[in-house]
Amino acid sequence: MAKINGEQALGVEQVCKVLVRRGLMLKGQAKEVLSRQADLRKRLEKVRSMKRPSHFSSLKWAEPSITGIDIISSLNLERCDNPDKTLDEETIFQALAADWGIPYKKIDPLKLDLNLVTNIIPHTFALKHLVVPVGISEGCLTVATPNPFNVEVLEDIARVSQYKVKSVVSSKSDVLRIIDEFYGFKRSIAAAEHQFSTSSVDLGNLEQYVRLKSPEELPSNDQHIVNAVNHLFSYAFDQRASDVHIEPKRDASIVRMRIDGVLHTVYKLPKTVHSAIVSRIKNLSRLDMAEKRRPQDGRIKTSRGDTEAEIRVSTVPVAFGEKVVMRIMDPEILFQDLDQLGFTKEDLERYQRFIHMPHGIVLVCGPTGSGKSTTLYSTLRHLSSPEVNITTIEDPIEMVYEEFNQIAVQPAVGITFGTILRNILRQDPDIIMVGEMRDRETAENAIQAALTGHLVLSTLHTNDAASSVTRLLDLGVPAFLIQATLVGVVAQRLARTICPHCKEPVEMDVDTLARLGIRAETQKPVTLYRGRGCVRCRGTGYHGRTGIFEVLSYSEQLKKLTTPQARPQDLKAQAIKEGMVTLHENAVKKLLEGKTTYEEVLRVTWDDSGS
């Protein structure tokens, strides 16, 4: 590779030339950018001065200068090779890396070694020169940087680390985020470990070592622990995690995050800081910090960008200490437009009819983690208006929303689903949401509410829509009351969607599909899609999830079949005859539309594959 000056290589003129040469920018666009670059630079400098990132609060001298990439990416120009996409920072760096003949690397934080990143290069050096160690292989250290032409810096790293050094190109935003996240977290954990390393001996719940603590020991309020927990929260938001597990082991504490339904190990922390981190989380969620023997539940309200998010906290004693699980209730996921949930057009029309009935019961069914809460909250927000009184009974309240009147179940003081239902009828509700019909008392009170002119929404844990009718019969609800009140049932699952960044076609013959329980309308090989696996999806091939639904309209014929001897298969057969599309069939539609894979279809609808 010819010697290139880094400042020139990242300048507006040189970057525009590369983008035009690579077919990403038109010559006219390049001329416009070049003519406006001075004004654009001033505008970016003004924005930066108004809102300095946290990375530079005490290191302003190390603040990276504005480059041509920053200027071009700030314009959100259309890519001339694909007008649906914009010339963002990552696209520009990928084009430059290809032009320079240097590999481009999208940094995956979940695959980085915390100690490798933070021990080889000091924080100030990494921030000043924008370099991050990302791996060691066969005696060679790989360093990610947006400026691979700073040869002196690479030589300094080689001299200090005693490794051969090779560079890969990464976007400046990725490098800054890793520096902020890893060095900040590492510094907090290291300081906390040093502080608490001699303060106690923690052998967990099976073995107990007693030492009297001094009044000065307040681990949950220690600034290092506060910073570490804040990093955990921001990292979980950044990675789209739905749950964070903090698990004590004999010699360490493991942090895992559930992303798109799959757990990933993120950190391995020193055992000495585990109890301090748990105490901090308990303090934030208003739990009893002294109680370590009994499970506890709490909640934390925090901000995620411009929106508020709630975190449900659950602690439970395990062999080596207290395990904490934090469920992140993201309003962007819980409150969606109904047409974004994954319903087909016909099923959505059917469901809309259910929820606009003046009275009756609408049930949403599915196992834990199938998206029932999202469906119910999205439905309630859709129905919410100043003219309607919506009251919910939940265990616990998953997301506080001021337009609903939300009541938390508290069995200790006699507030159960069944007892509170009787009382809220005096509160003049129009729509009632009952978190779960788990017993006969709740079911009977919900039915009484529906009989007296209220629309009741609730959930049941059944595998499909037809089974919900027999489940109500099993709870002891008389058949005539079900016939009088039930409007419709929705069963659902969540299927992972194919990552759009590495989506590729794959052909599958109809015989193979048939063996998998998937019926095709043609005898020719069918073109399906899968995710090849990339950094953005962490090699899984999936990014995000969508709902798979089965919508049963409770018709007159189904009412006739609802007897104490009713069988789910008979009800299901009649519903299919009347036009119900099963979970499996709707999953296959998603498969043929290229939204998910056949592995996901089998995983989420295996019990329905014979339909």
Coordinates of C-alpha atoms in Angstrom, one line a residue:
M1 CA 0.0 0.0 0.0
A2 CA 1.4 3.4 -0.9
K3 CA 2.2 5.8 1.9
I4 CA -0.8 8.1 2.4
N5 CA -1.1 11.1 4.7
G6 CA -3.9 10.3 7.2
E7 CA -5.1 13.9 7.3
Q8 CA -5.5 14.0 3.5
A9 CA -7.0 10.5 3.3
L10 CA -9.8 11.6 5.7
G11 CA -10.3 15.0 4.1
V12 CA -13.5 16.0 2.3
E13 CA -11.9 16.1 -1.2
Q14 CA -10.2 12.7 -0.9
V15 CA -13.3 11.0 0.7
C16 CA -15.5 12.4 -2.1
K17 CA -13.2 11.1 -4.8
V18 CA -13.3 7.6 -3.2
L19 CA -17.1 7.6 -2.9
V20 CA -17.5 8.7 -6.6
R21 CA -15.0 6.1 -7.7
R22 CA -16.9 3.4 -5.7
G23 CA -20.2 4.4 -7.2
L24 CA -21.7 5.6 -4.0
M25 CA -21.8 9.4 -4.8
L26 CA -22.6 11.4 -7.9
K27 CA -20.1 13.9 -9.1
G28 CA -22.7 16.6 -8.6
Q29 CA -23.2 15.6 -5.0
A30 CA -19.4 15.7 -4.5
K31 CA -19.1 19.3 -6.0
E32 CA -21.9 20.5 -3.7
V33 CA -20.3 19.0 -0.6
L34 CA -16.9 20.6 -1.5
S35 CA -18.5 24.0 -2.0
R36 CA -20.3 23.8 1.3
Q37 CA -17.6 22.2 3.4
A38 CA -16.5 25.3 5.3
D39 CA -20.1 26.1 6.4
L40 CA -20.8 22.5 7.2
R41 CA -17.6 22.3 9.4
K42 CA -18.6 25.4 11.3
R43 CA -22.1 24.0 11.9
L44 CA -20.7 20.7 13.2
E45 CA -18.3 22.6 15.5
K46 CA -21.2 24.6 16.9
V47 CA -23.3 21.5 17.5
R48 CA -20.3 19.8 19.2
S49 CA -19.6 22.8 21.4
M50 CA -23.2 22.9 22.6
K51 CA -23.2 19.2 23.5
R52 CA -19.9 17.7 24.4
P53 CA -19.9 13.9 24.6
S54 CA -19.1 12.3 28.0
H55 CA -15.8 11.0 26.6
F56 CA -14.2 14.4 26.7
S57 CA -15.5 15.9 29.9
S58 CA -12.0 15.9 31.4
L59 CA -10.0 15.4 28.3
K60 CA -11.0 18.2 25.9
W61 CA -7.5 18.3 24.5
A62 CA -8.0 14.8 23.1
E63 CA -11.2 15.5 21.3
P64 CA -11.0 14.2 17.8
S65 CA -11.0 16.8 15.0
I66 CA -13.9 16.9 12.5
T67 CA -13.0 14.9 9.4
G68 CA -14.5 14.8 5.9
I69 CA -16.3 11.7 6.9
D70 CA -18.1 13.6 9.7
I71 CA -19.1 16.3 7.3
I72 CA -20.4 14.0 4.5
S73 CA -22.3 11.6 6.9
S74 CA -24.0 14.6 8.6
L75 CA -25.8 15.4 5.3
N76 CA -27.6 12.0 5.0
L77 CA -27.1 11.9 1.3
E78 CA -28.8 9.3 -0.9
R79 CA -26.5 6.5 -2.1
C80 CA -26.5 6.6 -5.9
D81 CA -26.2 2.8 -6.0
N82 CA -29.2 2.3 -3.7
P83 CA -31.5 5.4 -3.1
D84 CA -33.2 3.6 -0.2
K85 CA -30.0 3.9 1.8
T86 CA -28.0 6.9 2.9
L87 CA -24.3 7.6 3.0
D88 CA -23.9 7.0 6.7
E89 CA -20.6 6.9 8.5
E90 CA -20.2 3.1 8.4
T91 CA -20.8 3.0 4.6
I92 CA -18.2 5.6 4.1
F93 CA -15.6 3.8 6.2
Q94 CA -16.3 0.5 4.4
A95 CA -15.8 2.2 1.0
L96 CA -12.5 3.9 2.2
A97 CA -11.2 0.6 3.7
A98 CA -11.9 -1.2 0.4
D99 CA -10.1 1.6 -1.5
W100 CA -7.1 1.5 0.9
G101 CA -6.9 -2.3 0.7
I102 CA -7.2 -2.6 4.5
P103 CA -9.9 -4.9 6.1
Y104 CA -12.9 -3.2 7.6
K105 CA -14.2 -4.4 11.0
K106 CA -17.5 -3.7 12.6
I107 CA -16.7 -4.0 16.3
D108 CA -18.9 -6.4 18.2
P109 CA -18.7 -5.4 21.9
L110 CA -20.0 -8.8 23.0
K111 CA -16.9 -10.5 21.4
L112 CA -14.3 -8.3 22.8
D113 CA -12.1 -9.2 25.8
L114 CA -12.4 -6.5 28.4
N115 CA -8.9 -7.1 29.8
L116 CA -7.3 -7.1 26.3
V117 CA -8.9 -3.8 25.4
T118 CA -8.0 -2.0 28.6
N119 CA -4.7 -3.5 29.7
I120 CA -2.6 -3.0 26.5
I121 CA -3.2 0.7 25.8
P122 CA -3.9 3.4 28.4
H123 CA -7.2 5.2 28.3
T124 CA -5.8 8.6 27.4
F125 CA -3.6 7.1 24.6
A126 CA -6.6 5.2 23.1
L127 CA -8.8 8.3 23.2
K128 CA -6.2 10.7 21.8
H129 CA -5.3 8.4 18.8
L130 CA -8.6 6.6 18.5
V131 CA -7.2 3.0 18.7
V132 CA -8.7 -0.1 20.2
P133 CA -7.1 -3.5 20.5
V134 CA -9.7 -6.1 19.3
G135 CA -7.8 -9.4 19.2
I136 CA -4.5 -11.3 19.4
S137 CA -3.8 -14.2 17.1
E138 CA -0.5 -16.0 16.5
G139 CA 1.5 -13.3 18.2
C140 CA -0.1 -10.5 16.2
L141 CA -2.2 -7.8 17.9
T142 CA -5.1 -6.4 15.8
V143 CA -5.9 -2.8 16.4
A144 CA -9.1 -1.1 15.1
T145 CA -8.9 2.6 14.2
P146 CA -10.6 5.1 11.8
N147 CA -7.1 6.3 10.8
P148 CA -4.8 3.4 9.8
F149 CA -2.1 5.8 8.5
N150 CA -0.8 6.9 11.8
V151 CA 2.2 4.7 11.6
E152 CA 4.0 6.2 14.6
V153 CA 1.1 5.3 16.9
L154 CA 1.1 1.7 15.6
E155 CA 4.8 1.5 16.2
D156 CA 4.4 2.8 19.8
I157 CA 1.7 0.1 20.4
A158 CA 4.0 -2.6 19.0
R159 CA 6.9 -1.4 21.2
V160 CA 4.9 -1.3 24.4
S161 CA 2.9 -4.5 23.8
Q162 CA 5.8 -6.6 22.4
Y163 CA 3.4 -7.8 19.7
K164 CA 3.4 -7.4 15.9
V165 CA 0.6 -4.9 15.2
K166 CA -1.8 -4.9 12.2
S167 CA -4.6 -2.4 11.7
V168 CA -8.2 -2.8 10.6
V169 CA -10.5 0.1 9.8
S170 CA -13.5 0.8 12.1
S171 CA -15.8 3.8 12.2
K172 CA -15.0 6.6 14.6
S173 CA -18.3 6.2 16.4
D174 CA -17.7 2.5 17.1
V175 CA -14.2 3.2 18.4
L176 CA -15.3 6.1 20.6
R177 CA -18.2 4.0 22.0
I178 CA -15.9 1.1 22.9
I179 CA -13.3 3.3 24.5
D180 CA -16.0 5.0 26.6
E181 CA -17.8 1.8 27.5
F182 CA -14.8 -0.5 28.2
Y183 CA -12.4 1.9 29.8
G184 CA -15.2 3.5 31.9
F185 CA -16.6 0.1 33.0
K186 CA -13.1 -1.4 33.6
R187 CA -12.0 1.5 35.6
S188 CA -15.0 1.4 37.8
I189 CA -14.8 -2.4 38.3
A190 CA -11.1 -2.3 39.0
A191 CA -11.4 0.5 41.6
A192 CA -14.3 -1.3 43.3
E193 CA -12.5 -4.6 43.3
H194 CA -9.5 -2.9 45.0
Q195 CA -11.8 -1.2 47.5
F196 CA -13.7 -4.4 48.4
S197 CA -11.0 -7.0 48.0
T198 CA -10.2 -7.1 51.7
S199 CA -13.6 -6.0 53.0
S200 CA -15.3 -9.3 53.1
V201 CA -15.2 -13.0 52.3
D202 CA -18.2 -14.0 50.3
L203 CA -18.8 -17.7 50.1
G204 CA -22.4 -17.4 48.9
N205 CA -25.6 -18.8 50.5
L206 CA -24.4 -22.3 51.1
E207 CA -21.4 -21.3 53.3
Q208 CA -21.3 -18.3 55.6
Y209 CA -18.4 -16.3 56.8
V210 CA -19.2 -13.7 59.4
R211 CA -17.3 -10.4 59.8
L212 CA -18.6 -7.2 61.4
K213 CA -18.7 -4.3 59.0
S214 CA -17.7 -0.8 59.9
P215 CA -20.3 2.0 59.5
E216 CA -18.2 3.5 56.7
E217 CA -18.8 0.6 54.4
L218 CA -21.6 1.6 52.1
P219 CA -20.9 -0.4 48.9
S220 CA -24.1 0.6 47.1
N221 CA -23.3 4.3 47.3
D222 CA -19.7 3.9 46.2
Q223 CA -19.0 6.0 43.1
H224 CA -17.2 3.2 41.3
I225 CA -20.1 0.9 41.8
V226 CA -22.6 3.6 40.7
N227 CA -20.6 4.1 37.5
A228 CA -20.3 0.3 36.8
V229 CA -24.1 -0.2 37.2
N230 CA -24.8 2.9 35.0
H231 CA -22.5 1.3 32.3
L232 CA -24.5 -2.0 32.6
F233 CA -27.8 -0.2 32.0
S234 CA -26.5 1.9 29.0
Y235 CA -24.8 -1.1 27.5
A236 CA -28.0 -3.2 27.8
F237 CA -30.0 -0.4 26.0
D238 CA -27.4 -0.1 23.3
Q239 CA -27.4 -3.8 22.6
R240 CA -31.3 -4.0 22.5
A241 CA -31.2 -6.4 25.5
S242 CA -34.6 -7.5 26.9
D243 CA -33.1 -9.1 30.1
V244 CA -29.9 -8.7 32.1
H245 CA -28.8 -11.6 34.3
I246 CA -26.1 -11.1 37.0
E247 CA -25.2 -14.5 38.2
P248 CA -22.8 -15.3 41.1
K249 CA -20.5 -18.3 40.7
R250 CA -17.9 -19.6 43.1
D251 CA -15.0 -17.5 41.8
A252 CA -16.6 -14.9 39.6
S253 CA -19.8 -13.0 38.7
I254 CA -21.2 -13.5 35.2
V255 CA -23.3 -10.9 33.4
R256 CA -25.4 -12.2 30.5
M257 CA -27.9 -10.3 28.3
R258 CA -30.8 -11.7 26.3
I259 CA -30.9 -10.3 22.8
D260 CA -33.6 -11.3 20.4
G261 CA -34.5 -14.1 22.8
V262 CA -31.0 -15.6 23.1
L263 CA -28.6 -15.1 26.1
H264 CA -25.1 -13.8 25.4
T265 CA -22.3 -13.7 28.1
V266 CA -21.1 -10.1 28.2
Y267 CA -18.8 -9.8 31.2
K268 CA -17.0 -11.9 33.8
L269 CA -16.6 -9.8 36.9
P270 CA -14.5 -10.3 40.1
K271 CA -16.6 -12.0 42.8
T272 CA -15.6 -9.3 45.3
V273 CA -17.8 -6.7 43.5
H274 CA -20.9 -8.9 43.1
S275 CA -22.6 -8.0 46.4
A276 CA -21.8 -4.3 45.9
I277 CA -23.4 -4.3 42.4
V278 CA -26.5 -6.2 43.7
S279 CA -26.8 -3.8 46.6
R280 CA -26.7 -0.8 44.2
I281 CA -29.4 -2.4 42.1
K282 CA -31.5 -3.1 45.2
N283 CA -31.0 0.5 46.3
L284 CA -32.2 1.8 42.9
S285 CA -35.3 -0.5 42.9
R286 CA -36.2 0.2 46.6
L287 CA -35.7 -3.4 47.7
D288 CA -34.5 -4.4 51.2
M289 CA -30.7 -4.4 50.9
A290 CA -30.4 -6.4 54.2
E291 CA -32.7 -9.2 53.1
K292 CA -30.6 -11.8 51.2
R293 CA -32.5 -15.0 52.0
R294 CA -35.9 -14.3 50.3
P295 CA -36.7 -13.4 46.7
Q296 CA -37.6 -9.8 46.1
D297 CA -39.2 -7.8 43.2
G298 CA -38.8 -4.2 42.4
R299 CA -38.6 -1.7 39.6
I300 CA -36.4 1.1 38.3
K301 CA -37.5 4.0 36.1
T302 CA -34.8 5.5 33.9
S303 CA -34.3 7.3 30.6
R304 CA -33.3 5.8 27.3
G305 CA -32.5 8.7 25.0
D306 CA -35.6 10.9 24.9
T307 CA -38.0 8.3 26.2
E308 CA -38.5 6.7 29.6
A309 CA -37.9 3.0 30.2
E310 CA -38.8 0.8 33.1
I311 CA -36.7 -2.0 34.5
R312 CA -38.3 -4.8 36.5
V313 CA -35.8 -6.2 39.0
S314 CA -36.0 -9.7 40.5
T315 CA -33.6 -11.1 43.1
V316 CA -33.4 -14.7 44.2
P317 CA -30.9 -16.5 46.5
V318 CA -28.8 -19.1 44.7
A319 CA -25.8 -21.3 45.8
F320 CA -23.1 -18.7 45.6
G321 CA -25.0 -15.5 46.4
E322 CA -28.0 -13.5 45.1
K323 CA -28.8 -13.7 41.4
V324 CA -30.4 -10.6 39.9
V325 CA -32.5 -10.5 36.7
M326 CA -33.5 -7.2 35.2
R327 CA -36.2 -7.1 32.6
I328 CA -36.1 -4.0 30.4
M329 CA -39.5 -2.8 29.5
D330 CA -38.9 -0.7 26.4
P331 CA -41.9 1.6 25.5
E332 CA -40.9 1.4 21.9
I333 CA -41.5 -2.3 22.0
L334 CA -44.4 -2.5 24.4
F335 CA -46.4 0.3 22.6
Q336 CA -46.6 -0.3 18.9
D337 CA -49.1 0.4 16.2
L338 CA -51.3 -2.7 15.7
D339 CA -50.3 -3.1 12.1
Q340 CA -46.6 -3.3 13.1
L341 CA -47.1 -6.3 15.4
G342 CA -47.1 -8.9 12.7
F343 CA -50.8 -9.6 11.9
T344 CA -51.7 -10.5 8.4
K345 CA -54.2 -8.0 6.8
E346 CA -57.2 -10.4 7.3
D347 CA -56.3 -11.3 10.9
L348 CA -55.8 -7.6 11.8
E349 CA -59.3 -6.8 10.5
R350 CA -60.7 -9.7 12.6
Y351 CA -58.9 -8.5 15.7
Q352 CA -60.0 -4.9 15.2
R353 CA -63.6 -6.2 15.2
F354 CA -63.0 -7.9 18.5
I355 CA -61.5 -4.9 20.3
H356 CA -64.1 -2.5 19.1
M357 CA -67.0 -4.5 20.5
P358 CA -69.0 -2.6 23.2
H359 CA -68.6 -5.6 25.6
G360 CA -67.4 -9.1 25.9
I361 CA -64.1 -10.9 26.5
V362 CA -61.1 -11.0 24.2
L363 CA -58.3 -13.4 25.2
V364 CA -54.6 -13.3 24.2
C365 CA -52.9 -16.7 24.6
G366 CA -49.4 -18.0 24.4
P367 CA -46.5 -19.2 26.6
T368 CA -44.3 -16.9 28.6
G369 CA -42.2 -14.6 26.4
S370 CA -44.5 -14.8 23.4
G371 CA -45.3 -11.1 23.3
K372 CA -48.7 -11.1 24.9
S373 CA -47.9 -7.9 27.0
T374 CA -46.9 -6.1 23.8
T375 CA -50.1 -7.0 22.1
L376 CA -52.3 -6.0 25.1
Y377 CA -50.4 -2.7 25.8
S378 CA -50.5 -1.8 22.1
T379 CA -54.2 -2.6 21.9
L380 CA -55.0 -0.5 25.0
R381 CA -53.0 2.5 23.6
H382 CA -54.9 2.1 20.3
L383 CA -58.3 2.2 22.2
S384 CA -57.2 5.0 24.6
S385 CA -59.0 8.3 24.3
P386 CA -60.3 11.0 26.6
E387 CA -63.8 9.5 26.2
V388 CA -62.8 6.0 27.5
N389 CA -61.9 4.9 31.0
I390 CA -59.3 2.1 30.8
T391 CA -58.5 0.2 34.0
T392 CA -55.9 -2.5 34.2
I393 CA -55.1 -5.1 36.9
E394 CA -51.6 -6.4 36.6
D395 CA -49.1 -8.6 38.5
P396 CA -46.8 -6.7 38.4
I397 CA -47.5 -3.4 36.5
E398 CA -45.1 -3.9 33.5
M399 CA -45.1 -0.4 32.2
V400 CA -46.6 2.7 33.9
Y401 CA -48.7 4.6 31.3
E402 CA -50.5 7.7 32.5
E403 CA -53.5 7.3 30.2
F404 CA -54.5 4.0 31.9
N405 CA -55.6 3.5 35.5
Q406 CA -53.2 0.7 36.6
I407 CA -53.7 -1.4 39.7
A408 CA -51.0 -3.8 41.0
V409 CA -52.0 -7.1 42.5
Q410 CA -50.9 -7.3 46.2
P411 CA -52.0 -10.6 47.7
A412 CA -50.5 -9.6 51.1
V413 CA -53.2 -7.0 51.6
G414 CA -56.0 -8.9 49.8
I415 CA -55.7 -7.3 46.4
T416 CA -55.9 -10.2 44.0
F417 CA -57.2 -10.4 40.4
G418 CA -60.6 -11.7 41.6
T419 CA -61.2 -9.4 44.5
I420 CA -60.1 -6.2 42.8
L421 CA -62.3 -7.0 39.7
R422 CA -65.4 -6.7 42.0
N423 CA -64.3 -3.3 43.2
I424 CA -63.3 -1.7 40.0
L425 CA -66.8 -2.2 38.5
R426 CA -67.7 0.7 40.8
Q427 CA -65.0 2.8 39.1
D428 CA -67.1 3.2 36.0
P429 CA -64.6 1.5 33.6
D430 CA -65.3 1.1 29.9
I431 CA -62.4 -1.3 29.2
I432 CA -60.8 -3.6 31.7
M433 CA -57.5 -5.4 31.2
V434 CA -56.8 -8.4 33.5
G435 CA -53.2 -9.5 33.5
E436 CA -54.0 -13.2 33.6
M437 CA -57.0 -15.5 34.1
R438 CA -55.3 -17.9 36.5
D439 CA -58.1 -19.2 38.6
R440 CA -61.9 -19.7 38.7
E441 CA -62.5 -16.6 40.8
T442 CA -60.7 -14.3 38.3
A443 CA -62.5 -15.9 35.4
E444 CA -66.0 -15.6 36.9
N445 CA -65.4 -12.0 37.9
A446 CA -64.1 -11.1 34.4
I447 CA -67.2 -12.8 32.9
Q448 CA -69.5 -10.8 35.3
A449 CA -67.7 -7.6 34.1
A450 CA -68.3 -8.5 30.5
L451 CA -72.0 -9.4 31.2
T452 CA -72.5 -5.9 32.7
G453 CA -71.4 -4.1 29.6
H454 CA -67.6 -3.9 29.7
L455 CA -64.9 -5.0 27.3
V456 CA -62.5 -7.2 29.1
L457 CA -59.0 -8.1 27.7
S458 CA -57.0 -10.8 29.4
T459 CA -54.4 -13.5 28.9
L460 CA -54.3 -17.3 29.2
H461 CA -51.4 -19.7 29.0
T462 CA -52.6 -22.1 26.3
N463 CA -50.8 -23.4 23.2
D464 CA -53.4 -22.3 20.6
A465 CA -56.6 -20.3 20.3
A466 CA -59.1 -23.2 20.5
S467 CA -57.5 -24.6 23.7
S468 CA -58.5 -21.4 25.5
V469 CA -62.2 -22.4 25.4
T470 CA -61.5 -25.7 27.1
R471 CA -59.2 -24.0 29.5
L472 CA -62.0 -21.8 30.7
L473 CA -64.2 -24.9 31.1
D474 CA -61.4 -26.5 33.1
L475 CA -61.3 -23.5 35.4
G476 CA -64.9 -24.2 36.2
V477 CA -66.6 -21.5 34.1
P478 CA -70.1 -22.8 32.9
A479 CA -70.4 -23.2 29.2
F480 CA -73.4 -20.9 28.9
L481 CA -71.4 -18.0 30.4
I482 CA -68.5 -18.6 27.9
Q483 CA -71.1 -18.6 25.1
A484 CA -72.6 -15.3 26.4
T485 CA -69.3 -13.4 26.8
L486 CA -66.4 -14.6 24.7
V487 CA -65.8 -12.5 21.5
G488 CA -62.6 -13.9 20.2
V489 CA -59.2 -15.4 21.0
V490 CA -55.7 -14.6 19.7
A491 CA -52.8 -17.0 20.1
Q492 CA -49.3 -15.8 19.4
R493 CA -45.6 -16.6 19.3
L494 CA -42.5 -14.5 18.6
A495 CA -40.2 -15.5 15.6
R496 CA -36.8 -14.0 15.0
T497 CA -36.6 -12.0 11.8
I498 CA -33.8 -12.4 9.2
C499 CA -31.0 -9.8 9.6
P500 CA -31.4 -7.3 6.7
H501 CA -27.7 -6.7 6.5
C502 CA -26.7 -10.3 5.7
K503 CA -29.9 -11.7 4.1
E504 CA -29.3 -14.1 1.3
P505 CA -31.5 -16.4 -0.8
V506 CA -31.4 -20.2 -0.5
E507 CA -33.3 -22.8 -2.6
M508 CA -35.1 -25.7 -1.0
D509 CA -36.9 -28.5 -2.7
V510 CA -40.5 -29.2 -1.9
D511 CA -39.8 -32.7 -0.6
T512 CA -37.5 -31.3 2.1
L513 CA -40.1 -28.7 2.9
A514 CA -42.8 -31.3 3.1
R515 CA -40.7 -33.4 5.6
L516 CA -40.5 -30.2 7.7
G517 CA -44.3 -29.9 7.7
I518 CA -44.3 -27.0 5.2
R519 CA -46.6 -27.4 2.2
A520 CA -45.7 -25.6 -1.0
E521 CA -48.1 -24.8 -3.8
T522 CA -45.5 -25.6 -6.5
Q523 CA -43.3 -28.6 -7.4
K524 CA -40.3 -26.4 -8.3
P525 CA -37.6 -25.6 -5.7
V526 CA -38.7 -22.7 -3.5
T527 CA -36.5 -19.7 -2.9
L528 CA -36.3 -18.9 0.8
Y529 CA -34.0 -16.6 2.7
R530 CA -31.7 -16.8 5.6
G531 CA -29.1 -14.6 7.4
R532 CA -25.6 -15.5 6.5
G533 CA -24.4 -14.1 9.8
C534 CA -22.6 -10.8 10.3
V535 CA -21.3 -8.5 13.0
R536 CA -24.6 -6.6 13.3
C537 CA -26.5 -9.7 14.2
R538 CA -23.6 -11.3 16.1
G539 CA -23.3 -14.1 13.6
T540 CA -26.9 -15.4 14.3
G541 CA -28.4 -14.3 11.0
Y542 CA -31.3 -12.8 13.0
H543 CA -32.1 -9.2 14.0
G544 CA -35.3 -8.4 15.9
R545 CA -38.5 -10.4 16.2
T546 CA -42.0 -10.4 14.8
G547 CA -45.3 -11.8 16.0
I548 CA -47.0 -14.9 14.6
F549 CA -50.7 -14.9 15.2
E550 CA -53.8 -17.2 15.2
V551 CA -57.1 -15.3 15.4
L552 CA -60.2 -17.2 16.3
S553 CA -63.6 -15.5 15.9
Y554 CA -66.0 -17.1 18.4
S555 CA -68.9 -17.9 16.1
E556 CA -72.4 -19.4 16.6
Q557 CA -71.1 -22.8 15.5
L558 CA -68.3 -22.7 18.0
K559 CA -70.7 -21.7 20.7
K560 CA -72.8 -24.8 19.9
L561 CA -69.6 -26.9 20.3
T562 CA -68.8 -25.4 23.7
T563 CA -70.0 -28.0 26.1
P564 CA -68.5 -29.6 29.2
Q565 CA -67.3 -32.4 26.9
A566 CA -65.8 -30.1 24.2
R567 CA -62.5 -31.1 22.6
P568 CA -59.9 -28.6 21.4
Q569 CA -59.4 -30.4 18.2
D570 CA -63.1 -30.2 17.3
L571 CA -63.2 -26.5 18.1
K572 CA -60.0 -26.0 16.0
A573 CA -61.4 -27.9 13.0
Q574 CA -64.6 -25.8 13.0
A575 CA -62.6 -22.6 13.3
I576 CA -60.4 -23.5 10.4
K577 CA -63.5 -24.4 8.4
E578 CA -64.7 -20.8 9.1
G579 CA -61.5 -19.2 7.9
M580 CA -59.1 -19.2 10.8
V581 CA -55.4 -19.3 9.7
T582 CA -53.3 -21.4 12.1
L583 CA -50.1 -20.3 13.8
H584 CA -48.2 -22.7 11.6
E585 CA -49.8 -21.4 8.4
N586 CA -49.1 -17.8 9.3
A587 CA -45.5 -18.7 10.2
V588 CA -45.1 -20.3 6.7
K589 CA -46.5 -17.1 5.1
K590 CA -43.7 -15.1 7.0
L591 CA -41.2 -17.7 5.7
L592 CA -42.3 -17.4 2.1
E593 CA -42.3 -13.6 2.4
G594 CA -38.7 -13.8 3.3
K595 CA -39.1 -12.4 6.9
T596 CA -38.0 -15.5 8.8
T597 CA -36.4 -18.9 8.3
Y598 CA -37.8 -22.4 8.2
E599 CA -35.8 -23.2 11.4
E600 CA -37.8 -20.4 13.2
V601 CA -41.1 -21.7 11.8
L602 CA -40.3 -25.2 13.2
R603 CA -39.1 -23.7 16.5
V604 CA -42.1 -21.5 17.3
T605 CA -44.9 -23.7 15.8
W606 CA -43.6 -27.3 16.3
D607 CA -46.7 -28.3 18.2
D608 CA -48.9 -27.0 15.4
S609 CA -46.9 -28.4 12.4
G610 CA -49.5 -31.0 11.6
S611 CA -52.3 -28.6 11.1

